[in-house]
Short mmCIF file of N, CA, C and O in Angstrom, two decimals:
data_model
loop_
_atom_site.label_atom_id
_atom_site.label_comp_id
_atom_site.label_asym_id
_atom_site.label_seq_id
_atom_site.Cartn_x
_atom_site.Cartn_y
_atom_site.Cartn_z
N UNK A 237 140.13 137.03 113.36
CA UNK A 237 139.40 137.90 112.45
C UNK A 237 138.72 137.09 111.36
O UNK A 237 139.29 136.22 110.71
N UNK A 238 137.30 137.50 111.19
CA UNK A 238 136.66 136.58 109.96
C UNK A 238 137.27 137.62 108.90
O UNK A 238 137.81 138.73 108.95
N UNK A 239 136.91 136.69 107.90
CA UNK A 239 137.11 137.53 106.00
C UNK A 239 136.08 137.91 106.23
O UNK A 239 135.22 137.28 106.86
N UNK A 240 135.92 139.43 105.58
CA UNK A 240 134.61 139.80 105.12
C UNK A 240 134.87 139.83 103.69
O UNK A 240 136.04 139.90 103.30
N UNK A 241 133.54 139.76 102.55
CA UNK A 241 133.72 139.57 101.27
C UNK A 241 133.72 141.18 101.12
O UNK A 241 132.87 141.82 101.75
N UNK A 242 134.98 142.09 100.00
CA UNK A 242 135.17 142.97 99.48
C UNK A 242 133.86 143.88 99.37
O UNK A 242 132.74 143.42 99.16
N UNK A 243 134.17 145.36 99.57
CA UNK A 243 132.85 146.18 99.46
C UNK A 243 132.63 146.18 98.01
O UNK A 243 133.45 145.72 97.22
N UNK A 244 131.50 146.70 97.67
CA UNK A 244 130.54 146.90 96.43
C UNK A 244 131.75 147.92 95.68
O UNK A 244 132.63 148.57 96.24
N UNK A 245 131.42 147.81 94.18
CA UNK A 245 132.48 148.89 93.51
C UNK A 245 130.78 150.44 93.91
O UNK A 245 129.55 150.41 94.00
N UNK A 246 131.82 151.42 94.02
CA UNK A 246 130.89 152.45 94.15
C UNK A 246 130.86 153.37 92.46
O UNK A 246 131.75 153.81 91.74
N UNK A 247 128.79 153.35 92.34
CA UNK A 247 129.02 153.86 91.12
C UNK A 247 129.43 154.69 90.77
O UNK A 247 130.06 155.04 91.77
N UNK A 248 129.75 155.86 89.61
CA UNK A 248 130.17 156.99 89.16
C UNK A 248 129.14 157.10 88.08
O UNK A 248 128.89 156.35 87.13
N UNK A 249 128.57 158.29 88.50
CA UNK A 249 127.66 159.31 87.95
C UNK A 249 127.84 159.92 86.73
O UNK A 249 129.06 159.97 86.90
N UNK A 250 127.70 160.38 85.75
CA UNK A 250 127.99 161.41 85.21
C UNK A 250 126.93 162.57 85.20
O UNK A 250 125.70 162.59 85.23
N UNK A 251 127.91 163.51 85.15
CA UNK A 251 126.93 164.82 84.99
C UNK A 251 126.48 165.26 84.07
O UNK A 251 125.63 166.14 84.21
N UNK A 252 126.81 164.88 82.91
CA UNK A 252 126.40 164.91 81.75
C UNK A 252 124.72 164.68 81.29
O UNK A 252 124.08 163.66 81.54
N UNK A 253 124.28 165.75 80.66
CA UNK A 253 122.82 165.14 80.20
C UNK A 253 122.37 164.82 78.74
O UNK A 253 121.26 164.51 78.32
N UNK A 254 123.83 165.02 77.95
CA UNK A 254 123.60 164.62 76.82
C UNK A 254 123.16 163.18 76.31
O UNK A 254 122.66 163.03 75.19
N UNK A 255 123.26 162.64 76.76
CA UNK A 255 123.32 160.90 76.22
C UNK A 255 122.02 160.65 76.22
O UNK A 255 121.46 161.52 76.89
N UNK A 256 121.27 159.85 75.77
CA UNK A 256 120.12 159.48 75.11
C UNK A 256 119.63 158.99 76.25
O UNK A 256 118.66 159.71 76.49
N UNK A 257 119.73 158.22 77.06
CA UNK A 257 119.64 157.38 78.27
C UNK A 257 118.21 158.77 79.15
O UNK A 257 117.08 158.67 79.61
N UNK A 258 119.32 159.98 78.92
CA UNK A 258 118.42 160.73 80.39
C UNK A 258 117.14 161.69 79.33
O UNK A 258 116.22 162.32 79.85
N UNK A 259 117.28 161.63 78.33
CA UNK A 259 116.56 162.16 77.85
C UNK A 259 114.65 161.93 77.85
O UNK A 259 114.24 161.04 77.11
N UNK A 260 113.81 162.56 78.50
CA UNK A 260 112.75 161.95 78.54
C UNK A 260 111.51 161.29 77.70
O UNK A 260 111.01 161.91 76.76
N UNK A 261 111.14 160.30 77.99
CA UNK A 261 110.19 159.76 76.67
C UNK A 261 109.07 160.78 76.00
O UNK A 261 108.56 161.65 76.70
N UNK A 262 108.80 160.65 74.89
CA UNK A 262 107.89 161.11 74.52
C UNK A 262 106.17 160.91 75.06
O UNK A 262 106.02 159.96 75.83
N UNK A 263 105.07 161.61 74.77
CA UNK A 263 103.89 161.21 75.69
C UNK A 263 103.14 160.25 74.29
O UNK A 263 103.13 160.35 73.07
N UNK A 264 102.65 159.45 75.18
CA UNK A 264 101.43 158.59 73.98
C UNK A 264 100.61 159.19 73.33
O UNK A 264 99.98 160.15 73.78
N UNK A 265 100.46 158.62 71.92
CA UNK A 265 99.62 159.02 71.16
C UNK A 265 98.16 158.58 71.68
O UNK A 265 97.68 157.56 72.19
N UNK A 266 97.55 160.25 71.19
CA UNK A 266 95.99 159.72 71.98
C UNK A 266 95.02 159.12 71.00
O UNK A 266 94.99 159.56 69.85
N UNK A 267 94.48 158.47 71.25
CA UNK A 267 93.45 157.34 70.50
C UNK A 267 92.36 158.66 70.10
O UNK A 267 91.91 159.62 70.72
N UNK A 268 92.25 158.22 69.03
CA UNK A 268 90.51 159.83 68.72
C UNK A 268 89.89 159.13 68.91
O UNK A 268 88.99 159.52 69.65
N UNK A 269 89.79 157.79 68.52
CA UNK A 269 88.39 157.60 68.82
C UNK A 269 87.75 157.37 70.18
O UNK A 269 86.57 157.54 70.49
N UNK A 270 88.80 156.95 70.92
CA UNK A 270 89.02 156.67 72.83
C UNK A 270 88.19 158.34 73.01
O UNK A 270 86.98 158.44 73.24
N UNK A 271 88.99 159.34 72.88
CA UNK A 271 89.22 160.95 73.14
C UNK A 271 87.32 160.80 72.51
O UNK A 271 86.50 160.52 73.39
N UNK A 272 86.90 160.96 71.32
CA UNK A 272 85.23 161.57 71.17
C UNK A 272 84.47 160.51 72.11
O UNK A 272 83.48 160.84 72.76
N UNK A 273 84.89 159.47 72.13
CA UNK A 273 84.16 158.51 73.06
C UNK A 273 83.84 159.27 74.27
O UNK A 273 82.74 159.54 74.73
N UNK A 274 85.10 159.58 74.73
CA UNK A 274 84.91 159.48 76.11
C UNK A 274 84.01 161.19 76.53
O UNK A 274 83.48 161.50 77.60
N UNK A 275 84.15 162.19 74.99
CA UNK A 275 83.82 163.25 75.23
C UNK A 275 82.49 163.07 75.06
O UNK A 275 81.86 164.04 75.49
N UNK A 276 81.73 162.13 74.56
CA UNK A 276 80.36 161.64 74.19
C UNK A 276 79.85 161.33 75.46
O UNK A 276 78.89 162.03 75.77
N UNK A 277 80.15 160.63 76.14
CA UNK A 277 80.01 160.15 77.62
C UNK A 277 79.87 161.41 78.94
O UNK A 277 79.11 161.37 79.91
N UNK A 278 80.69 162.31 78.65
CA UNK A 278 80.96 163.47 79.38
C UNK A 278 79.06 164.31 79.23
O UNK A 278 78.18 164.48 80.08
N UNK A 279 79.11 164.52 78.22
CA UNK A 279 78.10 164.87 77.55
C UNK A 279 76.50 164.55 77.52
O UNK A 279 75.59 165.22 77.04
N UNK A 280 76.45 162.78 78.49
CA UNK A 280 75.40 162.19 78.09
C UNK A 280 74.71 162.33 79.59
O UNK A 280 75.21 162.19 80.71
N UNK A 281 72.72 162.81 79.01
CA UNK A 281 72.64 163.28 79.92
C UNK A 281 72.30 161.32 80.86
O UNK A 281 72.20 160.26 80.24
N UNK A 282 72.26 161.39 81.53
CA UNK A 282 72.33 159.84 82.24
C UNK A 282 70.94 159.09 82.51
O UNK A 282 70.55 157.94 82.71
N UNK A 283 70.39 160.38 82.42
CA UNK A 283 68.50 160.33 83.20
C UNK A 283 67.94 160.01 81.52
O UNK A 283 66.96 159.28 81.34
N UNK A 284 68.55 160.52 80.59
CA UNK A 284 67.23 160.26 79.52
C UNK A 284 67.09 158.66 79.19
O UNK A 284 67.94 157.82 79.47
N UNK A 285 66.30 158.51 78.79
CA UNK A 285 65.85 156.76 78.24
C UNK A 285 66.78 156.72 77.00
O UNK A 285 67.68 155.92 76.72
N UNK A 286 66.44 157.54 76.48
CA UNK A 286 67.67 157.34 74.92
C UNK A 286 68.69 156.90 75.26
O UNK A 286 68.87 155.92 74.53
N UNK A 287 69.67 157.03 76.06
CA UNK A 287 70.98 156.71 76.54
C UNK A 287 71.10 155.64 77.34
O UNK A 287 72.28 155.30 77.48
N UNK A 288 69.81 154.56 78.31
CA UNK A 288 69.95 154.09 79.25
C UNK A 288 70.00 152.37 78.37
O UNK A 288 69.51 152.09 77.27
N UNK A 289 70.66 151.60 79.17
CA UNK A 289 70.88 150.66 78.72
C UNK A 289 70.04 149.04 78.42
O UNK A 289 70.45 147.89 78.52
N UNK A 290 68.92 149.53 78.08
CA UNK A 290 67.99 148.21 78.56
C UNK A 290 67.85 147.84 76.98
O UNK A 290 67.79 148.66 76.06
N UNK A 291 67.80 146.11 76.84
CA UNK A 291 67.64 145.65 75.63
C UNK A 291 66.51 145.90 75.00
O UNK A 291 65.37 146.28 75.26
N UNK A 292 67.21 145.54 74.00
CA UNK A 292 65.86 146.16 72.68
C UNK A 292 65.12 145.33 72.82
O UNK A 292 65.36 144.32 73.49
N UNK A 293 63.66 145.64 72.01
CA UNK A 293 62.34 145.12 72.26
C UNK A 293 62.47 144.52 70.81
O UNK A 293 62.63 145.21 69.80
N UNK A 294 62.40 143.12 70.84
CA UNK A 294 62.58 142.21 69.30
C UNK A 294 60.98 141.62 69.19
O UNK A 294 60.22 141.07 69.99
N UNK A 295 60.91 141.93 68.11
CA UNK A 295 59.10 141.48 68.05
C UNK A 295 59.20 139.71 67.34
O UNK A 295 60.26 139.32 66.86
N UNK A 296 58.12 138.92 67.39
CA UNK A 296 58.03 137.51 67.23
C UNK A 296 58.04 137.62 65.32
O UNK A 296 57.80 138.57 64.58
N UNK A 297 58.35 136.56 65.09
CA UNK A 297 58.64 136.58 63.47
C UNK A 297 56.90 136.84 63.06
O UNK A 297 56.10 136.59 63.96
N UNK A 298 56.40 137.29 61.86
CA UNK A 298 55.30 137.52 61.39
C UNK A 298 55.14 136.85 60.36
O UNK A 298 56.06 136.73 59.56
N UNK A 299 53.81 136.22 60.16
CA UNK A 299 53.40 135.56 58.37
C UNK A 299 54.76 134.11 58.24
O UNK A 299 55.34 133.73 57.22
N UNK A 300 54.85 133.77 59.17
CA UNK A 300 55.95 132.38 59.54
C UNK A 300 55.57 131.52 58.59
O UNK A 300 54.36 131.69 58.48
N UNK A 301 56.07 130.37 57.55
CA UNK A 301 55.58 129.73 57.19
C UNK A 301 56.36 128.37 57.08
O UNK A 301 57.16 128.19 56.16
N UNK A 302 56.03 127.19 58.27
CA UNK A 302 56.88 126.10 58.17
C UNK A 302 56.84 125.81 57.06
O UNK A 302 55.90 126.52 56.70
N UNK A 303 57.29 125.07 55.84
CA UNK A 303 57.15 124.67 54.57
C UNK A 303 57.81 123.47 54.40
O UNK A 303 57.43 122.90 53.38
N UNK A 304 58.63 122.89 54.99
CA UNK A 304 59.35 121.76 55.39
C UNK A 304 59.77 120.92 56.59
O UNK A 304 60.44 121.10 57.60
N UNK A 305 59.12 119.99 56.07
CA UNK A 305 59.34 119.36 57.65
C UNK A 305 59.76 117.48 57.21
O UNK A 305 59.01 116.65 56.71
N UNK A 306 61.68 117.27 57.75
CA UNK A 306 62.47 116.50 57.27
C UNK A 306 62.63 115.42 58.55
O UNK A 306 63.24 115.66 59.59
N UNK A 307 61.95 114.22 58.21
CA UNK A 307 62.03 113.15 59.51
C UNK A 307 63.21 112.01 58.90
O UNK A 307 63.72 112.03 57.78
N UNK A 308 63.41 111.24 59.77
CA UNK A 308 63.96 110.34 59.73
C UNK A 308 63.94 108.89 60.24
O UNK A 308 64.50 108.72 61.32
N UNK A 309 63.34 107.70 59.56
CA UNK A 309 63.29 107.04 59.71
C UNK A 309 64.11 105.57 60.31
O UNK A 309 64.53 104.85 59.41
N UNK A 310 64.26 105.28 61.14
CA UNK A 310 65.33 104.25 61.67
C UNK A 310 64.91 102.70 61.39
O UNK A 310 65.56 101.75 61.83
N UNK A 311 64.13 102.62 60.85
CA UNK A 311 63.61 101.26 60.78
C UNK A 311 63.98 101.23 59.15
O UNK A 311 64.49 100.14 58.86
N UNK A 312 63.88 102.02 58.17
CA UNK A 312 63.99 102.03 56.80
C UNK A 312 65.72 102.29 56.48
O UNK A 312 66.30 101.72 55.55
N UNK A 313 66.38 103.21 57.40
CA UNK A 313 67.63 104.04 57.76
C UNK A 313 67.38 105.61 56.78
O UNK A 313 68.20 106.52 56.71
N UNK A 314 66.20 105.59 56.20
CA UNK A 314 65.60 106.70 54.50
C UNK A 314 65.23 108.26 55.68
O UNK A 314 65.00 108.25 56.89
N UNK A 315 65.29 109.14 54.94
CA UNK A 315 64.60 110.07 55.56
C UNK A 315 63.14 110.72 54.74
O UNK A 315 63.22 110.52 53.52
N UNK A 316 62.22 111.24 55.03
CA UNK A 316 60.88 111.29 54.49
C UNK A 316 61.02 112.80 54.70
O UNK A 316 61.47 113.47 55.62
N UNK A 317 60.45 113.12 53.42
CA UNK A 317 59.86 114.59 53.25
C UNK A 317 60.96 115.75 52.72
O UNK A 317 60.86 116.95 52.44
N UNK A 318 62.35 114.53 52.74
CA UNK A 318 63.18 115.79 51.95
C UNK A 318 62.75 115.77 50.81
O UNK A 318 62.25 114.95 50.04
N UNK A 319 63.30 117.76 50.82
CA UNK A 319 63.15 118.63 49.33
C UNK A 319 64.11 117.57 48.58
O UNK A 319 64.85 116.78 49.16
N UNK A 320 63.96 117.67 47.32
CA UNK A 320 64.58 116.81 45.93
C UNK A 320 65.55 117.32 46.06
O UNK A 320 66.39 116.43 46.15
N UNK A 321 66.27 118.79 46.18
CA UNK A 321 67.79 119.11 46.06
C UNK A 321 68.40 118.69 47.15
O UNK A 321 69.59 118.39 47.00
N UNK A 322 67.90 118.56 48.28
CA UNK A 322 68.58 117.84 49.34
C UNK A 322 68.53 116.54 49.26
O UNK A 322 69.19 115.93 50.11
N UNK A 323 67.97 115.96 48.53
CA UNK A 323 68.37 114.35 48.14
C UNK A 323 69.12 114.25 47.12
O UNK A 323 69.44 113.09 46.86
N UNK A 324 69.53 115.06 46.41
CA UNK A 324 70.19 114.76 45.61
C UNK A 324 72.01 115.64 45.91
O UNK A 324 73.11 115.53 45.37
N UNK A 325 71.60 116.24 46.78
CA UNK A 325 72.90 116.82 47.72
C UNK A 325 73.25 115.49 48.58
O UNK A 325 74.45 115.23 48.56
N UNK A 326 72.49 114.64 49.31
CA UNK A 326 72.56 113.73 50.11
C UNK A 326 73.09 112.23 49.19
O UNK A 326 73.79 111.32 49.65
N UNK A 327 72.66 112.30 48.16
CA UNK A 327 73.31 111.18 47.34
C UNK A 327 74.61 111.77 47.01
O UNK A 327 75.61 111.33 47.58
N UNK A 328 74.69 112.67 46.21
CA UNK A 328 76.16 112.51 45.93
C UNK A 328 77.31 113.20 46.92
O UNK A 328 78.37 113.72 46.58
N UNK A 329 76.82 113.05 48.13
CA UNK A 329 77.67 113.54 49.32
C UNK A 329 78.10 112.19 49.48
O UNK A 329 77.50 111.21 49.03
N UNK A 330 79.48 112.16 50.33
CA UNK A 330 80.22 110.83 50.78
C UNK A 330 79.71 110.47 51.85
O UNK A 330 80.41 109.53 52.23
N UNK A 331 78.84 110.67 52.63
CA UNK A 331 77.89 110.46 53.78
C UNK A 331 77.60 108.96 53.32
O UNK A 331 77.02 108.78 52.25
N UNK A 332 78.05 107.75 54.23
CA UNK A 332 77.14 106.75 54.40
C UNK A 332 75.82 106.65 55.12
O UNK A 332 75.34 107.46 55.90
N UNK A 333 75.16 105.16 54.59
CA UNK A 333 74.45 105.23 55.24
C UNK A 333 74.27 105.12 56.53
O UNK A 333 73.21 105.47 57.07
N UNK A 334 75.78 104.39 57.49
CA UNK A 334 75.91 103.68 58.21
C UNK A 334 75.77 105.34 59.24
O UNK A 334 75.23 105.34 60.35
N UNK A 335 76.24 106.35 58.74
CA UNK A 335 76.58 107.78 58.98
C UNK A 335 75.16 108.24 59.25
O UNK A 335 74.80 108.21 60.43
N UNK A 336 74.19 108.71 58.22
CA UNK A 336 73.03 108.85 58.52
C UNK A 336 72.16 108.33 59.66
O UNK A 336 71.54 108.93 60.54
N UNK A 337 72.30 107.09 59.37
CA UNK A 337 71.74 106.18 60.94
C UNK A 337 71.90 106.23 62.12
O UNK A 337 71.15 105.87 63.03
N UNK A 338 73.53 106.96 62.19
CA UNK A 338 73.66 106.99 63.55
C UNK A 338 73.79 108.36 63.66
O UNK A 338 73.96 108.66 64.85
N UNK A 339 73.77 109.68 62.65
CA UNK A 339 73.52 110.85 63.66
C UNK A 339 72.42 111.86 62.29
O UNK A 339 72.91 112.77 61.62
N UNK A 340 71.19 111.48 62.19
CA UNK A 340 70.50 111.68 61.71
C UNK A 340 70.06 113.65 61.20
O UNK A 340 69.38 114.19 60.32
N UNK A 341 70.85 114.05 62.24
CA UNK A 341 70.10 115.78 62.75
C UNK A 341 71.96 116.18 62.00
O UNK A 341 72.06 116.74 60.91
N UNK A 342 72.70 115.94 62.50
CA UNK A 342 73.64 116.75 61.54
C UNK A 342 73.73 116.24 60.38
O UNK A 342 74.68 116.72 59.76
N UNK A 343 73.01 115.26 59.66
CA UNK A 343 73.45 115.08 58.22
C UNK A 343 72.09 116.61 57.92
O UNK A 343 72.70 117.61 57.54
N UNK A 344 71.15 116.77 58.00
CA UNK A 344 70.32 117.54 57.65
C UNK A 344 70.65 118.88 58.34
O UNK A 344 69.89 119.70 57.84
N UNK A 345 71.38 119.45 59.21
CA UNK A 345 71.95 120.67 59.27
C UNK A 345 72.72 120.54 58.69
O UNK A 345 73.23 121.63 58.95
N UNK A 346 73.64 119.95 57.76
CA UNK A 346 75.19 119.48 56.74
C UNK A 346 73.86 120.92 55.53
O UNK A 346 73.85 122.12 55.26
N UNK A 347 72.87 119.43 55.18
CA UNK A 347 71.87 120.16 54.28
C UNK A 347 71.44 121.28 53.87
O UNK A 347 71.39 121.77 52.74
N UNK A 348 71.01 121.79 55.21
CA UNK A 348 70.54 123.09 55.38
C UNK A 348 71.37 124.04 55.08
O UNK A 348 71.15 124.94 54.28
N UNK A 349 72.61 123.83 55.85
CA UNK A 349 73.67 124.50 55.22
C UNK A 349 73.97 124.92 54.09
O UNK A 349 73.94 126.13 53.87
N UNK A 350 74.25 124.25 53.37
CA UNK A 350 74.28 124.03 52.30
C UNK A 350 73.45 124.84 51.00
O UNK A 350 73.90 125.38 49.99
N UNK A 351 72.37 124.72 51.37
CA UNK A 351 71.21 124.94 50.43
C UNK A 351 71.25 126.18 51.23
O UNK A 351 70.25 126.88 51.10
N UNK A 352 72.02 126.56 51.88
CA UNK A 352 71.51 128.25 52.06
C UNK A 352 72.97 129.42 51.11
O UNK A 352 73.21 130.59 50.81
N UNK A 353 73.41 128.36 51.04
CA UNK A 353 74.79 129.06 50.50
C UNK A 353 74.63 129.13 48.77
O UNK A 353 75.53 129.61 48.09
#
């Protein structure tokens, strides 16, 4: 005869429905703003243009006026044509020169930045 390993303990039920366990969950709270959304949608007629999804029409800037225009020189390491507050943002910034020389376009977006704030 082999061993067989002992049967399972068999569970016991109770009949009881008091205990918290069987009691059923409550239902989710409904989102309002989910709920008018979705009643907005119900609602929409699908065919009109007002409702249909195509990007907006952005018109080209008007009366544009370049007014600055900031180069940079590699032979001098200087940049030409900056505004005076940006040279004088550029001097007393910790920016070397060694810095400038080698990435010329973010020291002057640093600038721009800057002078917009």
């Amino acid at each position: 005869d082999e061993e067989r390993p002992p049967a399972p303990p068999l569970r016991v039920t109770s009949t009881k429905d008091s205990s918290p366990a069987s009691k059923p969950l409550p239902s989710a709270p409904v989102d309002e703003k989910k709920k008018k959304a979705s009643t907005f949608k119900f609602f929409q007629n699908k065919g009109d243009e007002k409702y249909s999804k195509k990007k907006p029409e952005i018109s080209y800037p008007t009366q544009f006026e370049h007014t600055i225009h900031v180069g940079f020189d590699p032979v001098t390491s200087e940049f030409t044509g900056m505004p005076e507050a940006w040279a004088r943002l550029l001097h007393t910034s910790n920016i070397t020169q060694a810095e400038q020389k080698k990435n010329p376009q973010a020291v002057l977006d640093v600038l721009n930045f800057y002078e917009g704030n």
